[in-house]
């Protein structure tokens, strides 16, 4: 792991701790809300463990905002202009899932570019989708997106608006990387179910 990655893990851990403490939650309370062990949260907060995409999804679901918001807050970006060189990139060390925060934090919507390597599978709980509306647009490759009981096969140029919050899985079962754009609309809190 590079020094830069270590620094980011520390920043991310401090941000998780600040979000938890800002809500007046104990480690136990966040653990129960997110379905993540206290020990793992403690390691993340101390920058001793690089969290997976699924773990971040659970924590952000408990906090009520997106993974990209957490990453952007950890980077402390608040400008209106987000130059490509300054856009935070986070890589899930377990799956190789690569997420780039394209839009500034202050924007009315968030744009996130994702690259999902061949064979990668990333699952998020329904709680990660309660606080927002999302759209996916595939740029290249093929994305198999499992939304609750429904499976969508999205090819280059396809765009999908997500339905009611459900457990979701992003899968690249192809031989090439799949690149897609996630558009997150802010300020629309949603409730689970129809």
Coordinates of C-alpha atoms in Angstrom, one line a residue:
X1 CA 0.0 0.0 0.0
X2 CA 1.4 3.4 -0.9
X3 CA 1.9 6.3 1.5
X4 CA -0.8 8.2 -0.3
X5 CA -3.3 5.3 0.2
X6 CA -2.3 5.2 3.9
X7 CA -2.9 8.9 4.2
X8 CA -6.3 8.6 2.6
X9 CA -7.3 5.6 4.8
X10 CA -6.5 7.8 7.8
X11 CA -8.5 10.7 6.4
X12 CA -11.4 8.4 5.7
X13 CA -11.2 6.9 9.2
X14 CA -11.2 10.3 10.8
X15 CA -14.3 11.3 8.7
X16 CA -16.1 8.1 9.7
X17 CA -15.4 8.9 13.3
X18 CA -16.4 12.6 12.9
X19 CA -19.7 11.5 11.3
X20 CA -20.4 9.0 14.1
X21 CA -19.5 11.4 16.9
X22 CA -21.4 14.2 15.3
X23 CA -24.5 12.2 15.7
X24 CA -23.7 11.3 19.3
X25 CA -23.4 7.6 18.4
X26 CA -21.2 5.1 20.2
X27 CA -19.2 2.5 18.3
X28 CA -21.9 0.0 19.3
X29 CA -24.7 2.1 18.0
X30 CA -23.1 2.6 14.6
X31 CA -22.3 -1.1 14.5
X32 CA -26.0 -2.0 15.1
X33 CA -27.2 0.6 12.6
X34 CA -24.7 -0.5 9.8
X35 CA -24.5 -4.2 10.5
X36 CA -20.7 -3.9 10.8
X37 CA -18.7 -5.2 13.7
X38 CA -17.4 -2.7 16.3
X39 CA -13.9 -4.1 15.8
X40 CA -14.0 -3.4 12.1
X41 CA -15.4 0.2 12.6
X42 CA -12.7 0.8 15.2
X43 CA -10.0 -0.4 12.7
X44 CA -11.4 1.9 9.9
X45 CA -11.6 4.9 12.2
X46 CA -8.0 4.4 13.2
X47 CA -6.9 4.1 9.6
X48 CA -5.7 0.5 10.3
X49 CA -7.9 -1.1 7.7
X50 CA -8.8 0.0 4.2
X51 CA -12.6 -0.6 4.0
X52 CA -14.3 -2.5 1.1
X53 CA -17.0 -0.9 -1.0
X54 CA -19.6 -3.0 0.7
X55 CA -18.5 -1.9 4.1
X56 CA -18.5 1.7 3.1
X57 CA -22.0 1.2 1.7
X58 CA -23.2 -0.1 5.0
X59 CA -21.7 2.8 7.0
X60 CA -23.0 5.4 4.6
X61 CA -26.4 3.8 4.7
X62 CA -26.4 4.3 8.5
X63 CA -25.2 7.9 8.1
X64 CA -27.8 8.6 5.4
X65 CA -25.6 9.7 2.6
X66 CA -23.7 8.3 -0.4
X67 CA -20.2 6.7 -0.4
X68 CA -19.1 9.4 -2.8
X69 CA -20.2 12.0 -0.2
X70 CA -18.1 10.3 2.5
X71 CA -15.1 10.1 0.2
X72 CA -15.4 13.7 -0.8
X73 CA -15.8 14.8 2.8
X74 CA -12.7 12.8 3.7
X75 CA -10.9 14.7 0.9
X76 CA -12.3 18.0 2.3
X77 CA -13.2 19.2 -1.1
X78 CA -15.7 22.1 -1.3
X79 CA -14.9 24.0 -4.5
X80 CA -17.3 24.4 -7.3
X81 CA -14.7 23.4 -9.9
X82 CA -13.3 19.9 -9.7
X83 CA -10.3 19.5 -11.9
X84 CA -9.6 15.9 -13.2
X85 CA -6.3 15.8 -11.4
X86 CA -8.0 16.8 -8.1
X87 CA -10.9 14.4 -8.2
X88 CA -10.6 11.8 -5.4
X89 CA -10.2 8.2 -6.5
X90 CA -10.9 5.4 -4.2
X91 CA -10.1 1.7 -5.0
X92 CA -11.6 -1.2 -3.2
X93 CA -8.6 -3.4 -2.4
X94 CA -10.8 -6.5 -2.3
X95 CA -12.4 -6.2 -5.7
X96 CA -10.4 -3.6 -7.6
X97 CA -13.6 -1.5 -7.9
X98 CA -12.4 2.0 -8.8
X99 CA -14.6 5.1 -7.9
X100 CA -13.8 8.6 -9.0
X101 CA -15.7 11.6 -7.5
X102 CA -16.2 13.7 -10.6
X103 CA -18.5 16.5 -9.2
X104 CA -17.8 19.0 -6.5
X105 CA -19.4 18.3 -3.1
X106 CA -21.4 21.4 -3.3
X107 CA -23.1 20.4 -6.6
X108 CA -26.9 19.7 -6.6
X109 CA -26.2 16.2 -7.9
X110 CA -23.2 14.0 -7.6
X111 CA -21.4 12.4 -10.6
X112 CA -19.3 9.4 -9.9
X113 CA -17.3 7.4 -12.5
X114 CA -16.9 3.7 -11.7
X115 CA -14.6 1.1 -13.2
X116 CA -15.6 -2.5 -12.4
X117 CA -12.8 -5.0 -13.3
X118 CA -13.7 -8.3 -15.1
X119 CA -15.1 -10.8 -12.6
X120 CA -15.8 -8.2 -9.9
X121 CA -18.9 -8.2 -7.8
X122 CA -19.9 -5.5 -5.4
X123 CA -23.0 -5.7 -3.2
X124 CA -24.7 -2.8 -1.3
X125 CA -27.6 -3.1 1.2
X126 CA -30.9 -1.4 0.5
X127 CA -30.0 1.1 3.3
X128 CA -27.3 2.6 1.0
X129 CA -30.1 3.7 -1.5
X130 CA -32.7 5.0 0.9
X131 CA -31.4 8.6 1.1
X132 CA -31.1 9.3 -2.7
X133 CA -32.3 8.7 -6.2
X134 CA -29.7 7.2 -8.6
X135 CA -29.2 6.7 -12.3
X136 CA -26.6 4.5 -13.9
X137 CA -25.2 5.0 -17.4
X138 CA -22.8 2.5 -18.9
X139 CA -20.0 4.0 -20.9
X140 CA -18.2 0.7 -22.0
X141 CA -18.4 -3.0 -21.2
X142 CA -21.5 -4.8 -19.8
X143 CA -22.9 -4.3 -16.3
X144 CA -25.1 -6.9 -14.7
X145 CA -27.1 -4.9 -12.1
X146 CA -29.2 -6.9 -9.6
X147 CA -31.8 -4.7 -7.9
X148 CA -33.7 -6.8 -5.4
X149 CA -35.4 -9.5 -7.4
X150 CA -34.8 -7.9 -10.8
X151 CA -31.7 -8.3 -12.9
X152 CA -30.7 -5.7 -15.5
X153 CA -28.1 -6.3 -18.2
X154 CA -26.8 -2.8 -19.2
X155 CA -24.6 -2.3 -22.2
X156 CA -22.7 0.7 -23.5
X157 CA -25.0 3.7 -23.7
X158 CA -27.8 2.2 -21.6
X159 CA -29.2 4.3 -18.7
X160 CA -31.3 3.0 -15.8
X161 CA -33.1 4.9 -13.0
X162 CA -33.1 2.8 -9.9
X163 CA -36.4 1.9 -8.3
X164 CA -37.4 1.6 -4.7
X165 CA -34.4 0.9 -2.3
X166 CA -33.4 -2.7 -2.5
X167 CA -30.3 -4.8 -1.9
X168 CA -28.2 -4.4 -5.0
X169 CA -25.3 -6.1 -6.6
X170 CA -23.0 -4.7 -9.4
X171 CA -21.4 -7.5 -11.4
X172 CA -19.0 -7.5 -14.3
X173 CA -19.0 -11.0 -15.6
X174 CA -17.3 -10.0 -18.9
X175 CA -13.7 -10.1 -19.9
X176 CA -13.2 -6.3 -20.2
X177 CA -13.5 -3.6 -17.6
X178 CA -17.0 -2.0 -17.3
X179 CA -17.1 1.7 -16.9
X180 CA -20.2 3.5 -15.8
X181 CA -21.4 6.8 -14.5
X182 CA -23.5 7.1 -11.4
X183 CA -25.7 10.2 -11.0
X184 CA -26.9 10.8 -7.5
X185 CA -29.7 13.3 -7.0
X186 CA -29.3 15.1 -3.6
X187 CA -32.0 16.2 -1.3
X188 CA -34.5 13.4 -2.0
X189 CA -34.8 11.2 1.0
X190 CA -36.6 8.0 0.1
X191 CA -38.2 5.3 2.2
X192 CA -37.8 1.6 1.7
X193 CA -40.5 -0.4 -0.2
X194 CA -43.1 0.7 -2.6

